[in-house]
mmCIF file of C-alpha atoms in Angstrom:
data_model
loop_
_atom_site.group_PDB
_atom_site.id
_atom_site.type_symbol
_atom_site.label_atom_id
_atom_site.label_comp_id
_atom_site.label_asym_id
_atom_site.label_seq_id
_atom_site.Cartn_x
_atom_site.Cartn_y
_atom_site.Cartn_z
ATOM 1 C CA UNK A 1 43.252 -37.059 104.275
ATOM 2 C CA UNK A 2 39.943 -36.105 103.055
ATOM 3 C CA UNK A 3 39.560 -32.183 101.649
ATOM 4 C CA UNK A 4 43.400 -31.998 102.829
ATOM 5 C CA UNK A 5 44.718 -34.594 99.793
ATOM 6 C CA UNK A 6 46.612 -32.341 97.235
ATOM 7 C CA UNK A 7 46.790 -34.300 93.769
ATOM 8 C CA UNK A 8 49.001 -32.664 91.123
ATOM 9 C CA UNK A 9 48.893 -33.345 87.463
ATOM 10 C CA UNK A 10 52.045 -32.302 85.361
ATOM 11 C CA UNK A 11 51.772 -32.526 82.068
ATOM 12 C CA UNK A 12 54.989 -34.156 80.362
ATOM 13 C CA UNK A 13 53.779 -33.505 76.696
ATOM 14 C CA UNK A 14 51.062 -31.432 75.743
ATOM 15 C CA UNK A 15 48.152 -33.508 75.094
ATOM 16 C CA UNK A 16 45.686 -31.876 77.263
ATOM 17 C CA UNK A 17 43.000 -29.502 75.842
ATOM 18 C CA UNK A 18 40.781 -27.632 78.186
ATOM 19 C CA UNK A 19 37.993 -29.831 78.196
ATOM 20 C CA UNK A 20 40.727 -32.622 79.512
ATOM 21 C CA UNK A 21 41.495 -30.216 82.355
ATOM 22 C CA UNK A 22 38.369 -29.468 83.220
ATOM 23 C CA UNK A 23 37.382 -33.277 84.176
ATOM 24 C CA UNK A 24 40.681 -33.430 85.718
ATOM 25 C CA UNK A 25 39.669 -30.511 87.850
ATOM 26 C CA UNK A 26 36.751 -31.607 88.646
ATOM 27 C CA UNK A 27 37.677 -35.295 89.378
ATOM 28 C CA UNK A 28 39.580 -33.720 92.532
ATOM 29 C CA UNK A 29 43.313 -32.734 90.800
ATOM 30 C CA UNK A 30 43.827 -29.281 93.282
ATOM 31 C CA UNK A 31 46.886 -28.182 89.903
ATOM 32 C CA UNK A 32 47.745 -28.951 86.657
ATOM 33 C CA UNK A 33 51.176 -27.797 85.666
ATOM 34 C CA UNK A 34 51.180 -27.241 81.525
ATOM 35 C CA UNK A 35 54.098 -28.849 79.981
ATOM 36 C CA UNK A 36 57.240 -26.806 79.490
ATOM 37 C CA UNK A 37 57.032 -25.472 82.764
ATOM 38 C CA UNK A 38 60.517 -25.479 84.571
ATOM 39 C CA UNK A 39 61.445 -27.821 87.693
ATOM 40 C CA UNK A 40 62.169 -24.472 90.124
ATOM 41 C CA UNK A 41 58.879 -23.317 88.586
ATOM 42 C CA UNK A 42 57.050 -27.084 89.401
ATOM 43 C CA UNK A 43 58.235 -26.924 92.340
ATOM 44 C CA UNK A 44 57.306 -23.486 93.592
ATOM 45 C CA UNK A 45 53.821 -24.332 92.539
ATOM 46 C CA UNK A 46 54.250 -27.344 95.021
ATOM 47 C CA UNK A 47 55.042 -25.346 97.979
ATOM 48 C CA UNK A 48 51.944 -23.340 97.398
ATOM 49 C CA UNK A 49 49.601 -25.860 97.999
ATOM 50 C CA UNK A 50 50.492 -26.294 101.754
ATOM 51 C CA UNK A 51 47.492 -25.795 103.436
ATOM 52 C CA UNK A 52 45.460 -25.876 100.714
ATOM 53 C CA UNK A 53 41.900 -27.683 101.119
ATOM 54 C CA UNK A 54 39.755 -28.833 98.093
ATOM 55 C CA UNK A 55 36.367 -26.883 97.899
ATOM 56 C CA UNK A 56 35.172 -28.297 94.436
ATOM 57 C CA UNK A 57 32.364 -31.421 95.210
ATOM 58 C CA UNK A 58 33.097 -34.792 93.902
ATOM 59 C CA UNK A 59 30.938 -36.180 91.155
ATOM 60 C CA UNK A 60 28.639 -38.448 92.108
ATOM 61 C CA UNK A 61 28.051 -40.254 88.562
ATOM 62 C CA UNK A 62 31.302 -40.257 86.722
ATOM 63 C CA UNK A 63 29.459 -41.194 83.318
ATOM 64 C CA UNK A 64 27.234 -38.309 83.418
ATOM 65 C CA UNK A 65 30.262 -35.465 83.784
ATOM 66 C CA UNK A 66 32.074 -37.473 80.847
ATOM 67 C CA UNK A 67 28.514 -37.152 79.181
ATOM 68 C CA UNK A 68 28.421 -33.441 79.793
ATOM 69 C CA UNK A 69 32.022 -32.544 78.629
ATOM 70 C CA UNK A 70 32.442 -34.650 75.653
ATOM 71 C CA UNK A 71 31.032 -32.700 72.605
ATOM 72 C CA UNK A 72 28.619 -34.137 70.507
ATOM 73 C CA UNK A 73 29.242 -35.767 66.996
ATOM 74 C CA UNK A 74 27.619 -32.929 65.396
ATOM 75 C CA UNK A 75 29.725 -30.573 63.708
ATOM 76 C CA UNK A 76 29.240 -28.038 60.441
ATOM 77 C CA UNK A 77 26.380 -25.820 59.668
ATOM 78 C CA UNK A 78 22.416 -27.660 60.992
ATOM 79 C CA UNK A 79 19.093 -26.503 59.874
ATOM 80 C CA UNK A 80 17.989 -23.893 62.621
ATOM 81 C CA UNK A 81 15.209 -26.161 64.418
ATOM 82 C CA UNK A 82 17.881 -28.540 64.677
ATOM 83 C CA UNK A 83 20.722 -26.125 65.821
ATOM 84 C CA UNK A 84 18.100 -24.814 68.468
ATOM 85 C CA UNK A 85 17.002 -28.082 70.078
ATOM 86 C CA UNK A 86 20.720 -29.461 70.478
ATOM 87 C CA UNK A 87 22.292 -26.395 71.532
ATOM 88 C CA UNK A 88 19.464 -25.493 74.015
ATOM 89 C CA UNK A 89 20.292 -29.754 75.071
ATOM 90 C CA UNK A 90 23.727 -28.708 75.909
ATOM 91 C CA UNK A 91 23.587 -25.453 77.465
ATOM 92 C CA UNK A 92 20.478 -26.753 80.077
ATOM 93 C CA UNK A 93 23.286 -29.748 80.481
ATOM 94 C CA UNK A 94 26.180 -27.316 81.649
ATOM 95 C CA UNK A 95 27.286 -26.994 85.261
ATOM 96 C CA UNK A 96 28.747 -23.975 86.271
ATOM 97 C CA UNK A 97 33.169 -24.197 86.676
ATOM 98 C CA UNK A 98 32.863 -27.681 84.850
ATOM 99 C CA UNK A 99 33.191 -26.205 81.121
ATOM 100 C CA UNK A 100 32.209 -23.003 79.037
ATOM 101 C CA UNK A 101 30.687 -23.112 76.092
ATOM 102 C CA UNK A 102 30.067 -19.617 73.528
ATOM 103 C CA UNK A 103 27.074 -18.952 70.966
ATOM 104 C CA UNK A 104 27.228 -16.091 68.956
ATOM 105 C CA UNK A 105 25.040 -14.667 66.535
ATOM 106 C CA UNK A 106 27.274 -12.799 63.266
ATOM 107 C CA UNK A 107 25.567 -10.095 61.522
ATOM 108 C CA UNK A 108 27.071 -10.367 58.116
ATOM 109 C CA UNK A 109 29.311 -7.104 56.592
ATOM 110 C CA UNK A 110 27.456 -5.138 54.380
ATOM 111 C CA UNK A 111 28.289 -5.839 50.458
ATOM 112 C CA UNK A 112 28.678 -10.206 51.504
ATOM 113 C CA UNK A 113 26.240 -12.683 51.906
ATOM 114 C CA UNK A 114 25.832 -15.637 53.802
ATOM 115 C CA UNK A 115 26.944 -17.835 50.805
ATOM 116 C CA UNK A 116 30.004 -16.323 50.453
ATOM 117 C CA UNK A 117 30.739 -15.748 54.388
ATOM 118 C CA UNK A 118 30.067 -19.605 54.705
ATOM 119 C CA UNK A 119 32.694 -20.723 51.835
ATOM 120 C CA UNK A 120 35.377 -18.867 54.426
ATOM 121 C CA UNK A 121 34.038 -21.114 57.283
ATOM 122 C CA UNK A 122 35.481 -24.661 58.120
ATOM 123 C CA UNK A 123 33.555 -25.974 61.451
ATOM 124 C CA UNK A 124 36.272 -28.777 62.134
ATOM 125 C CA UNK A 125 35.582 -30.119 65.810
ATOM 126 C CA UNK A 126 32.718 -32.027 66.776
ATOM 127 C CA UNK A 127 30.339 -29.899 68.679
ATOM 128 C CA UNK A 128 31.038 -26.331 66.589
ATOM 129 C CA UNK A 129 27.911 -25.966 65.133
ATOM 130 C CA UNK A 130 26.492 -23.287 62.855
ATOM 131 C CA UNK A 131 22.824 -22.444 61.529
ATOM 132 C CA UNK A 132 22.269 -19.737 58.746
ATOM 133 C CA UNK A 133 18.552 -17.470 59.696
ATOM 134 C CA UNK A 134 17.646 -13.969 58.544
ATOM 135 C CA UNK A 135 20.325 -13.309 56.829
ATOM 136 C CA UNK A 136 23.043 -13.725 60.039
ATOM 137 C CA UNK A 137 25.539 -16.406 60.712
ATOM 138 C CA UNK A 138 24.691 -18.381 64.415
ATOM 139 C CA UNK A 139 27.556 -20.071 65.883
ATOM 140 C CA UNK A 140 27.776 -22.185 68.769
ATOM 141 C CA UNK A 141 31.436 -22.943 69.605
ATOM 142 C CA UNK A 142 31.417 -26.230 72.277
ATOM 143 C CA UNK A 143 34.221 -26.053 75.564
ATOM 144 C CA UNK A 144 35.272 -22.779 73.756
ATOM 145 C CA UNK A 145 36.236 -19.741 76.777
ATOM 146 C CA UNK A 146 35.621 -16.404 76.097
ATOM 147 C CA UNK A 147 39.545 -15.470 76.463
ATOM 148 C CA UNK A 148 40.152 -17.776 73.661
ATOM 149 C CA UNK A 149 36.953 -16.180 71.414
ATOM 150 C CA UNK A 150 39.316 -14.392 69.091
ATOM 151 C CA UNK A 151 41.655 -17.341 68.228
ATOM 152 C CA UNK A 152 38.648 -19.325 68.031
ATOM 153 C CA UNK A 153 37.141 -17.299 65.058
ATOM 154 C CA UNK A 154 40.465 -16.730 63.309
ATOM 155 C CA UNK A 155 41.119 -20.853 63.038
ATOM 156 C CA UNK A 156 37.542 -21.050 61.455
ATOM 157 C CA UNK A 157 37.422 -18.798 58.898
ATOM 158 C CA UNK A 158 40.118 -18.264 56.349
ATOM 159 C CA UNK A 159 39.813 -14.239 56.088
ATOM 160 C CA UNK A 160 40.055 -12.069 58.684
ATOM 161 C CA UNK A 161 36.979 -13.178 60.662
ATOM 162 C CA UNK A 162 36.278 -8.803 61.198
ATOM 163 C CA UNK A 163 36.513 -8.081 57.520
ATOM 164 C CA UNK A 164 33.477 -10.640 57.061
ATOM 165 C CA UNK A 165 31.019 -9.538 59.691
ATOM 166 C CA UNK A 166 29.677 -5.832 61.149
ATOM 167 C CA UNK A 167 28.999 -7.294 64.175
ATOM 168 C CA UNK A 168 29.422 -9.732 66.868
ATOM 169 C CA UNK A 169 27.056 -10.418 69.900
ATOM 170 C CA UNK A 170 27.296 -13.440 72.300
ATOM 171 C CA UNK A 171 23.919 -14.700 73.787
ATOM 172 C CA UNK A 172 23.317 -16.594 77.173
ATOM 173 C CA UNK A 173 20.766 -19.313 75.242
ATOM 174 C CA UNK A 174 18.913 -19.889 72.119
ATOM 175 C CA UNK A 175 15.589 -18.046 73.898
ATOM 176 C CA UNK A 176 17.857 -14.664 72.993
ATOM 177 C CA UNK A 177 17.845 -15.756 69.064
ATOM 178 C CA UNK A 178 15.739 -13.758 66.720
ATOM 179 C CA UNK A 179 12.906 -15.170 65.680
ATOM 180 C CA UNK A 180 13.204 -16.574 61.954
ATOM 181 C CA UNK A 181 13.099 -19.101 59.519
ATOM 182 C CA UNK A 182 15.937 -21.035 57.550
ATOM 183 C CA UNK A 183 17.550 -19.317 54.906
ATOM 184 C CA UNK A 184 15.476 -21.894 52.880
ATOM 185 C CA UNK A 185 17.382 -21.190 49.224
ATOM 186 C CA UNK A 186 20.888 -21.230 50.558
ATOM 187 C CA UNK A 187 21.001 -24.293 53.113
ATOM 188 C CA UNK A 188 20.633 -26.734 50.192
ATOM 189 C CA UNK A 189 23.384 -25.775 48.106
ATOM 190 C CA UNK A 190 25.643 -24.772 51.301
ATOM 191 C CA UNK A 191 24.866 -28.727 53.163
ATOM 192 C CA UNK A 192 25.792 -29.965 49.295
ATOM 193 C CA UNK A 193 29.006 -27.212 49.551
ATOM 194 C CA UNK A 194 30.598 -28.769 52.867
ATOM 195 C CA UNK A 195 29.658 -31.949 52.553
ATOM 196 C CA UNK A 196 31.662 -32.297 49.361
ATOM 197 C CA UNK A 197 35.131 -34.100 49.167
ATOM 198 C CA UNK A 198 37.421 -31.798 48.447
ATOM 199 C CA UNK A 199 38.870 -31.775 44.603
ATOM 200 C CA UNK A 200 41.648 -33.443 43.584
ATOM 201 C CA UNK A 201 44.621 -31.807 42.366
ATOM 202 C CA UNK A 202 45.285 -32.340 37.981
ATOM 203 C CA UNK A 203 48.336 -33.046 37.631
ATOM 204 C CA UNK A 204 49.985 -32.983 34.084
ATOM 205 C CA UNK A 205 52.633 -34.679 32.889
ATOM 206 C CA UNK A 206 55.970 -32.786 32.204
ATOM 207 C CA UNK A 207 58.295 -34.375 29.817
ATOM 208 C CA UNK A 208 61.964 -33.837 30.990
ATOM 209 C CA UNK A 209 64.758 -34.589 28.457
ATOM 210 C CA UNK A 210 68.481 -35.680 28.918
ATOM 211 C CA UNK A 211 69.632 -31.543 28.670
ATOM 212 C CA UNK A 212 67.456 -30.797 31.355
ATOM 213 C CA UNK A 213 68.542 -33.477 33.885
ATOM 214 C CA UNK A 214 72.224 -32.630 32.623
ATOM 215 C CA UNK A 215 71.925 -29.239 34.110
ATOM 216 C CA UNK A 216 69.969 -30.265 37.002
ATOM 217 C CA UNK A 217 72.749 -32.809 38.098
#
């Protein structure tokens, strides 16, 4: 059936995060239907694919699209010469309509620092990657779209991601970063800061006696 074949992915659970749909998508699926969605609904969707013809192209090297759209093992705040040459890697990778990816530069509120803006940040997922230059906060957020931005930034940082910085500008590559140095006297300590196992909680021992568990029975 050629261009004509309609394949249709429904998703029974959700377990599919964009970058999933994306290879899906371009792997010739012509609809995903998210979980949840109702069986009128599915089937509505169905009907609206008569006639429909694929237009995407077919990947010729299956390993190199998995290559593209699985993030790197990278994660957490890099020195800037090392944030520059992986993120300028990925972004030269990207194909357009395969997967989006955002980097931002943060111009820090006036009255904080980069110390304390960082100890609000937790970069969990490989490929969200951070570098700290001039005094600003540059973030490069992997298979993140721009509708999704603001979630994005309130999951990372445990304050309200607008009381924290004065300003927010996205950037097309990491040619539009200004030109700077590391913030040489705070990456030490903040490397040593998220690196660190979190504490463990003290707990004391409580002596209970007989009255006490009287009552409490």
């Amino acid at each position: 059936r050629g261009r004509e074949l309609r394949l249709v992915v429904r998703e029974m659970a959700p377990c599919l995060r964009y970058l999933d749909e994306q290879l899906l998508l371009a792997c010739g699926a012509s609809l995903i239907v998210p979980c949840g969605t109702s069986l009128s609904r599915f089937l509505t969707l169905l009907d609206s694919l008569h006639g429909h013809r694929w237009t995407r192209t077919l990947p010729e090297d299956l390993p190199a699209i998995l290559a593209r759209l699985r993030p790197p093992a990278q994660r957490g705040l890099l020195p800037r010469r090392e944030f520059e040459a992986l993120v300028g890697g990925i972004l030269a990778a990207e194909r357009h309509g395969e997967v989006s990816h955002l980097l931002l530069h943060l111009r820090v509120a006036e009255g904080l620092n980069l110390t304390q803006v960082l100890g609000q940040c937790r970069l969990r997922r490989a490929g969200d990657l951070a570098c700290a230059s001039g005094g600003d906060l540059w973030l490069f957020l992997f298979g993140c779209r721009l509708d999704a931005l603001e979630r994005a930034l309130g999951n990372l940082f445990r304050l309200p991601w607008r009381e924290l910085f004065a300003a927010r500008r996205l950037l097309a590559g990491v040619d539009e970063m200004a030109p700077g140095a590391d913030d040489a006297e705070l990456l030490p300590a903040l490397l040593a800061a998220e690196r660190a196992p979190a504490p463990a909680a003290r707990l004391t021992p409580v002596r209970i006696g007989r009255t006490a568990l009287e009552s409490v029975a």
